[in-house]
mmCIF file with all atom_site columns, C-alpha atoms in Angstrom:
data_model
loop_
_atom_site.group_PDB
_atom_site.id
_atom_site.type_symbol
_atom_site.label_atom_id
_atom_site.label_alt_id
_atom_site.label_comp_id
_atom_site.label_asym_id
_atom_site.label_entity_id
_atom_site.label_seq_id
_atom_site.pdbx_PDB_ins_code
_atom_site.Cartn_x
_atom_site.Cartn_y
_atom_site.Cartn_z
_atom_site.occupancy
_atom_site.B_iso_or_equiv
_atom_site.pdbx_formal_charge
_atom_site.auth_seq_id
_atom_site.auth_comp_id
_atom_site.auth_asym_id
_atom_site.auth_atom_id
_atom_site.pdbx_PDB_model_num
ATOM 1   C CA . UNK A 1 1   ? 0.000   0.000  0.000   1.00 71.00 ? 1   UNK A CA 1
ATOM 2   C CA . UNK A 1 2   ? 1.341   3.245  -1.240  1.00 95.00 ? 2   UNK A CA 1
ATOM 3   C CA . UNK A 1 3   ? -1.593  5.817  0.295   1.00 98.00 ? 3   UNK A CA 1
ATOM 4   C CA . UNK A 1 4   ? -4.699  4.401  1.862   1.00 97.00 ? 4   UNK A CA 1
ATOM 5   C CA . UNK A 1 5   ? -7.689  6.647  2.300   1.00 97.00 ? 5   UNK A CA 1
ATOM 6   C CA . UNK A 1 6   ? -6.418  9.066  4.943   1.00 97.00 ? 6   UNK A CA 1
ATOM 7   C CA . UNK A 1 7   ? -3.333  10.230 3.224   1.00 97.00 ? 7   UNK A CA 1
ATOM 8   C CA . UNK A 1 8   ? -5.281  10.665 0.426   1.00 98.00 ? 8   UNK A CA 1
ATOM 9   C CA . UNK A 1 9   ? -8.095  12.938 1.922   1.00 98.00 ? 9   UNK A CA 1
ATOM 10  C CA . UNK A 1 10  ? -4.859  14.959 2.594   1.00 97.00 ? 10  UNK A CA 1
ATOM 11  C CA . UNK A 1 11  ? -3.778  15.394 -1.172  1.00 96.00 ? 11  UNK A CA 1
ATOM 12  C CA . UNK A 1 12  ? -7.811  15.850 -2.237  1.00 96.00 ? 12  UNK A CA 1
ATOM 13  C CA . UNK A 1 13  ? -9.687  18.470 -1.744  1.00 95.00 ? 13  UNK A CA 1
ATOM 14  C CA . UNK A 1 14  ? -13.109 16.402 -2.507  1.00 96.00 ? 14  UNK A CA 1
ATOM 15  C CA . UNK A 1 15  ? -15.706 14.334 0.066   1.00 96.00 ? 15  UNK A CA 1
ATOM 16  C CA . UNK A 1 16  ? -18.295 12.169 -0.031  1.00 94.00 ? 16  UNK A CA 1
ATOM 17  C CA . UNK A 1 17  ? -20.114 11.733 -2.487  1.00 95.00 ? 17  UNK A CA 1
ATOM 18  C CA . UNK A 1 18  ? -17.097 13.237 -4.760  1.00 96.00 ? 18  UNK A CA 1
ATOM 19  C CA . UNK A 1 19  ? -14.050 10.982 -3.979  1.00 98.00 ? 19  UNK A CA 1
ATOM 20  C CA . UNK A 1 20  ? -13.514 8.983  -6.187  1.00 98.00 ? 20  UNK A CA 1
ATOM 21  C CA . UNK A 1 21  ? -10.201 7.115  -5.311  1.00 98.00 ? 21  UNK A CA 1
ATOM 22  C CA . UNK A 1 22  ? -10.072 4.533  -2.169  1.00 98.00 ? 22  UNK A CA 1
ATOM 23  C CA . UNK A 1 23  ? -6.609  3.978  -2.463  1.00 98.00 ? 23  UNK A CA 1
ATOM 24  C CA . UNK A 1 24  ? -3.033  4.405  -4.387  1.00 98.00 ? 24  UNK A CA 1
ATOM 25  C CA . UNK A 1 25  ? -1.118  1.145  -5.182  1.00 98.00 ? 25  UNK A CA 1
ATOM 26  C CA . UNK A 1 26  ? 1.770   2.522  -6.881  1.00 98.00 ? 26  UNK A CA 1
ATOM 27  C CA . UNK A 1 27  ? 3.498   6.226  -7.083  1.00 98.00 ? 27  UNK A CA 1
ATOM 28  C CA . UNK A 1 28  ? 6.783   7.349  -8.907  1.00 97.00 ? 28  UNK A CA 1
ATOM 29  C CA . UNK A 1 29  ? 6.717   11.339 -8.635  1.00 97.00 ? 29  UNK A CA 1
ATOM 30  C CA . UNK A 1 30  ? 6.905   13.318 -11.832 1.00 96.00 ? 30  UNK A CA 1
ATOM 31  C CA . UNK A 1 31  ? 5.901   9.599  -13.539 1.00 97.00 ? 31  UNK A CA 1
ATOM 32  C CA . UNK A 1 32  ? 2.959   7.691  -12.829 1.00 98.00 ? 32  UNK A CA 1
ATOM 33  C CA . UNK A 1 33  ? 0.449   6.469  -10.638 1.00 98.00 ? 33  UNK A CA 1
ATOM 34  C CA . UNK A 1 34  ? -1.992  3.575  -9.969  1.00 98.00 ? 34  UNK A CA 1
ATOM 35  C CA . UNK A 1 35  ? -4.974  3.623  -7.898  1.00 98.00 ? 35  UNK A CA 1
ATOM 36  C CA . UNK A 1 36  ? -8.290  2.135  -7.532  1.00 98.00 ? 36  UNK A CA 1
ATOM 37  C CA . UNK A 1 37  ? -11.885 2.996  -7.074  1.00 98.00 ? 37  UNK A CA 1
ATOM 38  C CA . UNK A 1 38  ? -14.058 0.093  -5.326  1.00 98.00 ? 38  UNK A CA 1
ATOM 39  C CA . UNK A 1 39  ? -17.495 0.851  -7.252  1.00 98.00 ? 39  UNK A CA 1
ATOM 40  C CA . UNK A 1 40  ? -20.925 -0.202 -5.163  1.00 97.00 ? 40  UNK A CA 1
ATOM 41  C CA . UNK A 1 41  ? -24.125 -0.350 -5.583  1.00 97.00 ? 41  UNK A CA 1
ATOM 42  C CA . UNK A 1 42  ? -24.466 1.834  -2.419  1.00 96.00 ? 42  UNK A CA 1
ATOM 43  C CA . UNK A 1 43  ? -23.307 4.853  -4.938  1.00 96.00 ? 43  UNK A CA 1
ATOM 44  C CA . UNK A 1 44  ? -25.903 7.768  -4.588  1.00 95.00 ? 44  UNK A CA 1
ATOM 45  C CA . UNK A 1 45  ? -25.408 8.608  -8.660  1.00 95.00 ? 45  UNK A CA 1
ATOM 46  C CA . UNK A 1 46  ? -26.797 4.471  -9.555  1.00 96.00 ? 46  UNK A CA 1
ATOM 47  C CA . UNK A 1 47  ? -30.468 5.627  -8.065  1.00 93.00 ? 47  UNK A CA 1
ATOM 48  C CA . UNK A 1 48  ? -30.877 7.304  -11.416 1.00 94.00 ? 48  UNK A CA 1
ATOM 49  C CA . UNK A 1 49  ? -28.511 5.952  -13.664 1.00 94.00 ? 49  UNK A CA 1
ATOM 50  C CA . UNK A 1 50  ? -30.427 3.682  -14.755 1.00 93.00 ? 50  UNK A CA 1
ATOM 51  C CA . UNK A 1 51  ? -32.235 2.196  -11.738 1.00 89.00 ? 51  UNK A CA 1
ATOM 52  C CA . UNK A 1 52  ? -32.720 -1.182 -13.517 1.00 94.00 ? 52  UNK A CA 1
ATOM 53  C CA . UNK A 1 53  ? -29.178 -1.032 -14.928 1.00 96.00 ? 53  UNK A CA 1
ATOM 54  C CA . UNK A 1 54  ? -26.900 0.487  -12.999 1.00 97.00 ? 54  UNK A CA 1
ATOM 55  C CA . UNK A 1 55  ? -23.769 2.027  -14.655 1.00 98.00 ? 55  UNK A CA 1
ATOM 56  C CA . UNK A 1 56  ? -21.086 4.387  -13.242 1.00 98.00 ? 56  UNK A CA 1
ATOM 57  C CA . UNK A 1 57  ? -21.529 7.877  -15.759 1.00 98.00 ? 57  UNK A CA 1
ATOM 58  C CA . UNK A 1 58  ? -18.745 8.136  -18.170 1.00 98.00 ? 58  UNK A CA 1
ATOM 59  C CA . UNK A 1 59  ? -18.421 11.743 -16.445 1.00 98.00 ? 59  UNK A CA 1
ATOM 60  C CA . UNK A 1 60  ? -17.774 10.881 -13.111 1.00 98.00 ? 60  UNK A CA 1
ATOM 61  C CA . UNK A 1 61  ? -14.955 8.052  -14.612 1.00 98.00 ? 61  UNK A CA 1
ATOM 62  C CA . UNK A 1 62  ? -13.109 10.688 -16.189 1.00 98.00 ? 62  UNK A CA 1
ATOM 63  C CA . UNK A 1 63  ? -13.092 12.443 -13.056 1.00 98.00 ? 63  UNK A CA 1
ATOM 64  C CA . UNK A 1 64  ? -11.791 9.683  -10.702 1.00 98.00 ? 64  UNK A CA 1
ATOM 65  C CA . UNK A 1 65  ? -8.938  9.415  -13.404 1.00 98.00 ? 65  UNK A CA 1
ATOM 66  C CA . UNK A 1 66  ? -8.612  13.631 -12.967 1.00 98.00 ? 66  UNK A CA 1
ATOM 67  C CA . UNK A 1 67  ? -8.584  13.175 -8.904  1.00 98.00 ? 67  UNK A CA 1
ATOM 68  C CA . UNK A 1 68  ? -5.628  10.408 -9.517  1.00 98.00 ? 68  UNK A CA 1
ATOM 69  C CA . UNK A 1 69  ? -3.791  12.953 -11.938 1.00 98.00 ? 69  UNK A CA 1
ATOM 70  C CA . UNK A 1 70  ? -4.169  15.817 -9.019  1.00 97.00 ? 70  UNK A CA 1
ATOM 71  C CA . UNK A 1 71  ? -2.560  13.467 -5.952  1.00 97.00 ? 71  UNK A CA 1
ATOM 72  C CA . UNK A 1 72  ? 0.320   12.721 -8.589  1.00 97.00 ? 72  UNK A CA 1
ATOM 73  C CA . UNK A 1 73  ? 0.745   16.513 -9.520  1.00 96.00 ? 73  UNK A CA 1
ATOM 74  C CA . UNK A 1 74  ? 0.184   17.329 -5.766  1.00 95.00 ? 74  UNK A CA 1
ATOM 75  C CA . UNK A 1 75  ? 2.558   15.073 -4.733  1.00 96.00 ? 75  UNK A CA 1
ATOM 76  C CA . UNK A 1 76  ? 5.218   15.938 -7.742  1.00 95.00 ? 76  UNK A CA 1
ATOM 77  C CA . UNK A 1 77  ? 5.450   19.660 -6.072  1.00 94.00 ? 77  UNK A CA 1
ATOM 78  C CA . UNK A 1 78  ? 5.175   18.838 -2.910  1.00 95.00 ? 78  UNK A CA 1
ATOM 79  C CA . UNK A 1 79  ? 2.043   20.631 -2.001  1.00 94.00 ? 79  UNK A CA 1
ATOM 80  C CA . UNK A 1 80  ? -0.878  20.263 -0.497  1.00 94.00 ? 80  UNK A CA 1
ATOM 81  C CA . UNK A 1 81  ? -4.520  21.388 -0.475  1.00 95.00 ? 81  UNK A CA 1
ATOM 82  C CA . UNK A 1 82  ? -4.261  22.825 3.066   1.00 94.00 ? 82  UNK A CA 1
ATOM 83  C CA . UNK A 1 83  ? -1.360  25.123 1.420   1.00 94.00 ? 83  UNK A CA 1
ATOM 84  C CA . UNK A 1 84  ? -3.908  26.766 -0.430  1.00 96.00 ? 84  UNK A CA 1
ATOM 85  C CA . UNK A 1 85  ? -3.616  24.704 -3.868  1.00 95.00 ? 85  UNK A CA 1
ATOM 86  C CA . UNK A 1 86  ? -6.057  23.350 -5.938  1.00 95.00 ? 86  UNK A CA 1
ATOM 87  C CA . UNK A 1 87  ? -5.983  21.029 -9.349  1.00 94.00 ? 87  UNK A CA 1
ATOM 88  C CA . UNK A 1 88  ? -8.071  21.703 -11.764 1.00 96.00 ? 88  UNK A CA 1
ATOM 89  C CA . UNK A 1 89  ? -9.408  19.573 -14.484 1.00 97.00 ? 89  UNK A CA 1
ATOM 90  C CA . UNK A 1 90  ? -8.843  21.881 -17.328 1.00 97.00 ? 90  UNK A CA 1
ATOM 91  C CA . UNK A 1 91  ? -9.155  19.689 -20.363 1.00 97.00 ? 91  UNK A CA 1
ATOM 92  C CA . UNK A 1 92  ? -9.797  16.257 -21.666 1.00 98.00 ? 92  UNK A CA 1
ATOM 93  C CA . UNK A 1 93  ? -8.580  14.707 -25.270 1.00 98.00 ? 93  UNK A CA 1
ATOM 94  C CA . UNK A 1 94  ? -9.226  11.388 -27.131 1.00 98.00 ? 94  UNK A CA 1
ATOM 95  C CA . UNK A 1 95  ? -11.706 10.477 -24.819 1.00 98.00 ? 95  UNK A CA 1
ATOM 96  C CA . UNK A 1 96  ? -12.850 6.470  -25.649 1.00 98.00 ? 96  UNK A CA 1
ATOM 97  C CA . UNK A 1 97  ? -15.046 4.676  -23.430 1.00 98.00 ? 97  UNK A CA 1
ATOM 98  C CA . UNK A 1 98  ? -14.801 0.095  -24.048 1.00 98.00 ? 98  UNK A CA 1
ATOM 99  C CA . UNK A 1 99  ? -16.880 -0.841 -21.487 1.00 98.00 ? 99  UNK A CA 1
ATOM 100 C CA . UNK A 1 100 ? -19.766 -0.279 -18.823 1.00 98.00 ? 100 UNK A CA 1
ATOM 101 C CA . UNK A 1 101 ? -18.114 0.067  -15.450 1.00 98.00 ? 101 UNK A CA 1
ATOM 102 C CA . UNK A 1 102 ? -20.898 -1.302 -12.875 1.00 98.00 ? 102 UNK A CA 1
ATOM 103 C CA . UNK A 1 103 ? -21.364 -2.216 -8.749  1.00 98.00 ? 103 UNK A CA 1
ATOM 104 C CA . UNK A 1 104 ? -19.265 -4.773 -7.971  1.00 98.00 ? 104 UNK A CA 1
ATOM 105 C CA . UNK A 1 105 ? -16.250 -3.753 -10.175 1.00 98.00 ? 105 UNK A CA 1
ATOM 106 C CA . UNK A 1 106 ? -12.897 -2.298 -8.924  1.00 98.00 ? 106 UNK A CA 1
ATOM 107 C CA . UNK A 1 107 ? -12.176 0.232  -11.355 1.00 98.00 ? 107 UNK A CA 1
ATOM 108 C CA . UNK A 1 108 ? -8.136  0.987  -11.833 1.00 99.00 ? 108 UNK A CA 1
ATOM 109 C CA . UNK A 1 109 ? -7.069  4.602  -12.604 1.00 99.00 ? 109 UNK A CA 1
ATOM 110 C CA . UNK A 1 110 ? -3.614  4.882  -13.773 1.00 98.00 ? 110 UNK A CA 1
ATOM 111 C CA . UNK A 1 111 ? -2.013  7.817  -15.327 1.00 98.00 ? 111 UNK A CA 1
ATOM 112 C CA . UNK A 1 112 ? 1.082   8.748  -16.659 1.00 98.00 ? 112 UNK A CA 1
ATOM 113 C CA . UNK A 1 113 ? 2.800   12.298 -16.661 1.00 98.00 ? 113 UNK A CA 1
ATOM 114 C CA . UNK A 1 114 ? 2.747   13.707 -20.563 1.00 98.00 ? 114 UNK A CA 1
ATOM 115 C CA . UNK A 1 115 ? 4.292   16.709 -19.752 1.00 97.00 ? 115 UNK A CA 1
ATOM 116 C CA . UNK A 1 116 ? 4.158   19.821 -17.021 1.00 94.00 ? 116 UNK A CA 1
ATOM 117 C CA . UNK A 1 117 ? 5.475   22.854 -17.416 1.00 93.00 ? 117 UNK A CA 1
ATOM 118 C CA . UNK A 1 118 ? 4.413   26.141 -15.472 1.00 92.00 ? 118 UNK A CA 1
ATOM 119 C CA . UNK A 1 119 ? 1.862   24.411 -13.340 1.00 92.00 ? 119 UNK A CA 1
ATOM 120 C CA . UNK A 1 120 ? -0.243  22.680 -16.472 1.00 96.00 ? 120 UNK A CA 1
ATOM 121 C CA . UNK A 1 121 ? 0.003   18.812 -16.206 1.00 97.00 ? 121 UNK A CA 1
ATOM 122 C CA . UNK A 1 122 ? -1.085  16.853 -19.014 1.00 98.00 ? 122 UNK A CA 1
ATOM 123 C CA . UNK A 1 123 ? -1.893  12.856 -18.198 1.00 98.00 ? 123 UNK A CA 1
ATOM 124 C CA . UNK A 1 124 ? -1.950  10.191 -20.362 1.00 98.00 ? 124 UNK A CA 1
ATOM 125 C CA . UNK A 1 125 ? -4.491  7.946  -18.159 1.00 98.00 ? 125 UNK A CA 1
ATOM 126 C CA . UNK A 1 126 ? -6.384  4.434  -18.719 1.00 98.00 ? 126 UNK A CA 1
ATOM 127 C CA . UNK A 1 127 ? -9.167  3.033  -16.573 1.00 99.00 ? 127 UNK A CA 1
ATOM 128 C CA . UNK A 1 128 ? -9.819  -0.576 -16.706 1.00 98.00 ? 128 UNK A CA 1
ATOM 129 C CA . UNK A 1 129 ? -11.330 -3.469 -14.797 1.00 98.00 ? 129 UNK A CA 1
ATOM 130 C CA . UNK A 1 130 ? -9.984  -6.863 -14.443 1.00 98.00 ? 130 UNK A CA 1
ATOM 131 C CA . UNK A 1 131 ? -7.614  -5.848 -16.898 1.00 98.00 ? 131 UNK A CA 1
ATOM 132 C CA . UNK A 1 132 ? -10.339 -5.214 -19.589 1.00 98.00 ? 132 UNK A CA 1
ATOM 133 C CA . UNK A 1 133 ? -9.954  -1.399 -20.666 1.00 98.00 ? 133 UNK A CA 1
ATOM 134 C CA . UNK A 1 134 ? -13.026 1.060  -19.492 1.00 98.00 ? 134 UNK A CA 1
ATOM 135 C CA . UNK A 1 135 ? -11.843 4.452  -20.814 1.00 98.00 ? 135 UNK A CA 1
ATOM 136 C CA . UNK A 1 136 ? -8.770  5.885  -21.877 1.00 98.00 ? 136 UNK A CA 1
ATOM 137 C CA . UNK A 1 137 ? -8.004  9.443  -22.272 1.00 98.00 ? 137 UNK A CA 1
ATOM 138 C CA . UNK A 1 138 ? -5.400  12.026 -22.343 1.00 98.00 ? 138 UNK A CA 1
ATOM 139 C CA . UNK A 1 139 ? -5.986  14.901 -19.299 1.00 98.00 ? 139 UNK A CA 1
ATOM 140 C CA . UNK A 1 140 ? -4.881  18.541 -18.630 1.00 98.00 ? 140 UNK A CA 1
ATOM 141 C CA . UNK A 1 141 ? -4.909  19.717 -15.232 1.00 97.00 ? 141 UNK A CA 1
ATOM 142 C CA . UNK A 1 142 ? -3.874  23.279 -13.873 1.00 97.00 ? 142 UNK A CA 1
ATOM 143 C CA . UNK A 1 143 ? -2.107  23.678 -10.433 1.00 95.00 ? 143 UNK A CA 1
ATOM 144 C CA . UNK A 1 144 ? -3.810  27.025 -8.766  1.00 95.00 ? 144 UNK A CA 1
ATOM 145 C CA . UNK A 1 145 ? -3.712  28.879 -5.748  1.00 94.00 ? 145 UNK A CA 1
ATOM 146 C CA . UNK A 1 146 ? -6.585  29.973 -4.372  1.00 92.00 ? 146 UNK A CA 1
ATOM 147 C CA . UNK A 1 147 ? -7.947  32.690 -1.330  1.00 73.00 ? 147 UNK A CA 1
#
């Protein structure tokens, strides 16, 4: 285990119901990382979508792969949320979904460091579950600090 939950409510900003990442299996600053979302049916977003077939929104995948991309950034510069910093997600490109991602799965977020320069990150990231690929996408974040 590289960050369980506590350490990373430390590099997040987000809460229930918004994050998305239960823990962080593997870190190399300035590289990559590899995390994991545990998806259940107790998930307030599968009372409407679709209440006979539930299925994780595309949306909120993309944005568990974003919240992975802002602990690695985070951790890259050594900052942290409570120093006033925030990640945005600024951008998303080549955007595929391959497959439904549903209650019961254990959806992987890895992403890999494109480039950063001047506080603008840009991730080349990959969801998947069992192995089988859910989304893949390239993502731009943007380091900020705010009041």
């Amino acid at each position: 285990m590289v960050m369980d939950i506590n350490e990373i409510r430390e590099y997040l900003p987000h809460r229930y119901p918004f994050l998305l990442v239960d823990r962080v299996t593997q870190l190399t600053i300035g590289e990559s990382i590899v995390a994991y979302k545990n998806v259940s049916i107790n998930e307030p977003f599968f009372n409407g979508h679709f209440p006979h077939h539930p299925i994780m929104p595309g949306v909120l995948v993309i944005e568990a792969l974003a919240q992975v991309c802002g602990i690695l950034g985070f951790k890259t510069v050594n900052k942290l949320p409570a120093d006033g910093y925030v990640y945005y997600l600024v951008g998303s490109d080549k955007v595929r979904f391959k497959r439904p991602v549903m209650p019961g799965d254990k959806l992987t977020l890895e992403a890999d460091v494109i480039k950063g320069k001047r506080g603008i990150w840009k991730f080349a990231c990959r969801a998947t579950v069992d192995g089988e690929l859910a989304c893949e996408a390239e993502i731009i974040c943007a380091e900020r600090k705010v009041a």
